[in-house]
């Protein structure tokens, strides 16, 4: 992976000056993008910066768009909001949770969603061993739970807390005997399979891949609860960002998966495509977050 990344950086290094020179000669403002660290839970920040640099240059080269080669990385929703409001960045990649934290404070537009295994959304499932003690949500009290932590599970505990409240249970943090987060899916699921942990919270798509590789997992583990489909993360523009090349930029994003270089960049983001979608497709996730915000502590 790193070898491919370095090779792409080497090739694109020579095209970057052309893009920057074009921006200077035409007077166009450079397109500046940023990303939240929440999107890179299992990637070193320096590697993430390098990957984002390549990602921006691939789009820029394909459409002859002037792009700032150095993307910014932010560590909180407040930092993202400040950067958008001060126009330090023109677009940003964030989780849906972070979007919920800022969308009422700044105007955003042109929503893009990445695909994972062909799907723009994620479902979350609570798994337990068929021969274990957890058969329903009511059985979680005092039990040990593992949670899969990455960008596509940003809404997982939000959904589970809401569901527990609807069933008359307390918040997961107070209900569970212990709660551990893992950045590797196997480290989240396998302890439940070996009955070292009572239950785990993961993505349906991730578990489906694991059961394809190891059917025994599907035979031994059962789904205790499952969420609806929700959008876990987005890439979005400032509403007032209207350069002359905006439509070219949007087209380049939509077609990123149509080139081998673009596909390699998407792989770094654990995605197989990105496409523009209506803002309304976030409504279910936003409603989920609104309910969660109003839950009693």
mmCIF file with all atom_site columns, N, CA and C in Angstrom, residues 6-22 53-54 57-58 60-61 64 69:
data_model
loop_
_atom_site.group_PDB
_atom_site.id
_atom_site.type_symbol
_atom_site.label_atom_id
_atom_site.label_alt_id
_atom_site.label_comp_id
_atom_site.label_asym_id
_atom_site.label_entity_id
_atom_site.label_seq_id
_atom_site.pdbx_PDB_ins_code
_atom_site.Cartn_x
_atom_site.Cartn_y
_atom_site.Cartn_z
_atom_site.occupancy
_atom_site.B_iso_or_equiv
_atom_site.pdbx_formal_charge
_atom_site.auth_seq_id
_atom_site.auth_comp_id
_atom_site.auth_asym_id
_atom_site.auth_atom_id
_atom_site.pdbx_PDB_model_num
ATOM 1  N N  . UNK A 1 6  ? 3.587  5.944  -2.598  1.00 0.00 ? 6  UNK A N  1
ATOM 2  C CA . UNK A 1 6  ? 4.787  6.698  -2.952  1.00 0.00 ? 6  UNK A CA 1
ATOM 3  C C  . UNK A 1 6  ? 4.931  6.824  -4.463  1.00 0.00 ? 6  UNK A C  1
ATOM 4  N N  . UNK A 1 7  ? 4.567  5.760  -5.171  1.00 0.00 ? 7  UNK A N  1
ATOM 5  C CA . UNK A 1 7  ? 4.651  5.807  -6.629  1.00 0.00 ? 7  UNK A CA 1
ATOM 6  C C  . UNK A 1 7  ? 3.703  6.863  -7.191  1.00 0.00 ? 7  UNK A C  1
ATOM 7  N N  . UNK A 1 8  ? 2.499  6.912  -6.640  1.00 0.00 ? 8  UNK A N  1
ATOM 8  C CA . UNK A 1 8  ? 1.538  7.915  -7.096  1.00 0.00 ? 8  UNK A CA 1
ATOM 9  C C  . UNK A 1 8  ? 2.016  9.322  -6.777  1.00 0.00 ? 8  UNK A C  1
ATOM 10 N N  . UNK A 1 9  ? 2.570  9.503  -5.586  1.00 0.00 ? 9  UNK A N  1
ATOM 11 C CA . UNK A 1 9  ? 3.085  10.812 -5.203  1.00 0.00 ? 9  UNK A CA 1
ATOM 12 C C  . UNK A 1 9  ? 4.199  11.254 -6.142  1.00 0.00 ? 9  UNK A C  1
ATOM 13 N N  . UNK A 1 10 ? 5.078  10.317 -6.504  1.00 0.00 ? 10 UNK A N  1
ATOM 14 C CA . UNK A 1 10 ? 6.187  10.631 -7.399  1.00 0.00 ? 10 UNK A CA 1
ATOM 15 C C  . UNK A 1 10 ? 5.671  11.089 -8.756  1.00 0.00 ? 10 UNK A C  1
ATOM 16 N N  . UNK A 1 11 ? 4.687  10.351 -9.289  1.00 0.00 ? 11 UNK A N  1
ATOM 17 C CA . UNK A 1 11 ? 4.144  10.694 -10.604 1.00 0.00 ? 11 UNK A CA 1
ATOM 18 C C  . UNK A 1 11 ? 3.411  12.032 -10.574 1.00 0.00 ? 11 UNK A C  1
ATOM 19 N N  . UNK A 1 12 ? 2.647  12.246 -9.507  1.00 0.00 ? 12 UNK A N  1
ATOM 20 C CA . UNK A 1 12 ? 1.829  13.447 -9.443  1.00 0.00 ? 12 UNK A CA 1
ATOM 21 C C  . UNK A 1 12 ? 2.620  14.677 -9.024  1.00 0.00 ? 12 UNK A C  1
ATOM 22 N N  . UNK A 1 13 ? 3.800  14.461 -8.470  1.00 0.00 ? 13 UNK A N  1
ATOM 23 C CA . UNK A 1 13 ? 4.638  15.579 -8.042  1.00 0.00 ? 13 UNK A CA 1
ATOM 24 C C  . UNK A 1 13 ? 4.899  16.530 -9.202  1.00 0.00 ? 13 UNK A C  1
ATOM 25 N N  . UNK A 1 14 ? 5.098  15.955 -10.406 1.00 0.00 ? 14 UNK A N  1
ATOM 26 C CA . UNK A 1 14 ? 5.444  16.774 -11.550 1.00 0.00 ? 14 UNK A CA 1
ATOM 27 C C  . UNK A 1 14 ? 4.235  17.469 -12.154 1.00 0.00 ? 14 UNK A C  1
ATOM 28 N N  . UNK A 1 15 ? 3.023  16.965 -11.849 1.00 0.00 ? 15 UNK A N  1
ATOM 29 C CA . UNK A 1 15 ? 1.830  17.613 -12.388 1.00 0.00 ? 15 UNK A CA 1
ATOM 30 C C  . UNK A 1 15 ? 1.343  18.728 -11.490 1.00 0.00 ? 15 UNK A C  1
ATOM 31 N N  . UNK A 1 16 ? 1.709  18.712 -10.196 1.00 0.00 ? 16 UNK A N  1
ATOM 32 C CA . UNK A 1 16 ? 1.224  19.722 -9.257  1.00 0.00 ? 16 UNK A CA 1
ATOM 33 C C  . UNK A 1 16 ? 1.621  21.134 -9.654  1.00 0.00 ? 16 UNK A C  1
ATOM 34 N N  . UNK A 1 17 ? 2.896  21.400 -10.060 1.00 0.00 ? 17 UNK A N  1
ATOM 35 C CA . UNK A 1 17 ? 3.253  22.758 -10.445 1.00 0.00 ? 17 UNK A CA 1
ATOM 36 C C  . UNK A 1 17 ? 2.406  23.284 -11.592 1.00 0.00 ? 17 UNK A C  1
ATOM 37 N N  . UNK A 1 18 ? 2.003  22.380 -12.516 1.00 0.00 ? 18 UNK A N  1
ATOM 38 C CA . UNK A 1 18 ? 1.171  22.809 -13.637 1.00 0.00 ? 18 UNK A CA 1
ATOM 39 C C  . UNK A 1 18 ? -0.159 23.327 -13.137 1.00 0.00 ? 18 UNK A C  1
ATOM 40 N N  . UNK A 1 19 ? -0.752 22.589 -12.191 1.00 0.00 ? 19 UNK A N  1
ATOM 41 C CA . UNK A 1 19 ? -2.034 22.996 -11.638 1.00 0.00 ? 19 UNK A CA 1
ATOM 42 C C  . UNK A 1 19 ? -1.916 24.322 -10.908 1.00 0.00 ? 19 UNK A C  1
ATOM 43 N N  . UNK A 1 20 ? -0.852 24.470 -10.116 1.00 0.00 ? 20 UNK A N  1
ATOM 44 C CA . UNK A 1 20 ? -0.679 25.691 -9.352  1.00 0.00 ? 20 UNK A CA 1
ATOM 45 C C  . UNK A 1 20 ? -0.398 26.865 -10.272 1.00 0.00 ? 20 UNK A C  1
ATOM 46 N N  . UNK A 1 21 ? 0.389  26.634 -11.315 1.00 0.00 ? 21 UNK A N  1
ATOM 47 C CA . UNK A 1 21 ? 0.690  27.705 -12.254 1.00 0.00 ? 21 UNK A CA 1
ATOM 48 C C  . UNK A 1 21 ? -0.567 28.147 -12.978 1.00 0.00 ? 21 UNK A C  1
ATOM 49 N N  . UNK A 1 22 ? -1.418 27.173 -13.334 1.00 0.00 ? 22 UNK A N  1
ATOM 50 C CA . UNK A 1 22 ? -2.665 27.493 -14.007 1.00 0.00 ? 22 UNK A CA 1
ATOM 51 C C  . UNK A 1 22 ? -3.547 28.366 -13.130 1.00 0.00 ? 22 UNK A C  1
ATOM 52 N N  . UNK A 1 53 ? -3.281 14.290 -0.225  1.00 0.00 ? 53 UNK A N  1
ATOM 53 C CA . UNK A 1 53 ? -2.567 15.088 -1.224  1.00 0.00 ? 53 UNK A CA 1
ATOM 54 C C  . UNK A 1 53 ? -2.701 14.446 -2.601  1.00 0.00 ? 53 UNK A C  1
ATOM 55 N N  . UNK A 1 54 ? -2.517 13.135 -2.635  1.00 0.00 ? 54 UNK A N  1
ATOM 56 C CA . UNK A 1 54 ? -2.665 12.410 -3.895  1.00 0.00 ? 54 UNK A CA 1
ATOM 57 C C  . UNK A 1 54 ? -4.103 12.493 -4.390  1.00 0.00 ? 54 UNK A C  1
ATOM 58 N N  . UNK A 1 57 ? -4.811 15.785 -5.945  1.00 0.00 ? 57 UNK A N  1
ATOM 59 C CA . UNK A 1 57 ? -4.092 15.977 -7.199  1.00 0.00 ? 57 UNK A CA 1
ATOM 60 C C  . UNK A 1 57 ? -4.666 15.123 -8.326  1.00 0.00 ? 57 UNK A C  1
ATOM 61 N N  . UNK A 1 58 ? -5.172 13.937 -7.980  1.00 0.00 ? 58 UNK A N  1
ATOM 62 C CA . UNK A 1 58 ? -5.795 13.089 -9.001  1.00 0.00 ? 58 UNK A CA 1
ATOM 63 C C  . UNK A 1 58 ? -7.009 13.790 -9.595  1.00 0.00 ? 58 UNK A C  1
ATOM 64 N N  . UNK A 1 60 ? -7.632 17.024 -9.482  1.00 0.00 ? 60 UNK A N  1
ATOM 65 C CA . UNK A 1 60 ? -7.183 18.231 -10.163 1.00 0.00 ? 60 UNK A CA 1
ATOM 66 C C  . UNK A 1 60 ? -6.589 17.961 -11.528 1.00 0.00 ? 60 UNK A C  1
ATOM 67 N N  . UNK A 1 61 ? -5.772 16.921 -11.608 1.00 0.00 ? 61 UNK A N  1
ATOM 68 C CA . UNK A 1 61 ? -5.134 16.602 -12.876 1.00 0.00 ? 61 UNK A CA 1
ATOM 69 C C  . UNK A 1 61 ? -6.150 16.163 -13.917 1.00 0.00 ? 61 UNK A C  1
ATOM 70 N N  . UNK A 1 64 ? -8.102 19.437 -14.742 1.00 0.00 ? 64 UNK A N  1
ATOM 71 C CA . UNK A 1 64 ? -7.341 20.681 -14.858 1.00 0.00 ? 64 UNK A CA 1
ATOM 72 C C  . UNK A 1 64 ? -7.877 21.742 -13.898 1.00 0.00 ? 64 UNK A C  1
ATOM 73 N N  . UNK A 1 69 ? -2.320 21.578 -2.777  1.00 0.00 ? 69 UNK A N  1
ATOM 74 C CA . UNK A 1 69 ? -1.811 20.216 -2.587  1.00 0.00 ? 69 UNK A CA 1
ATOM 75 C C  . UNK A 1 69 ? -1.818 19.778 -1.123  1.00 0.00 ? 69 UNK A C  1
#
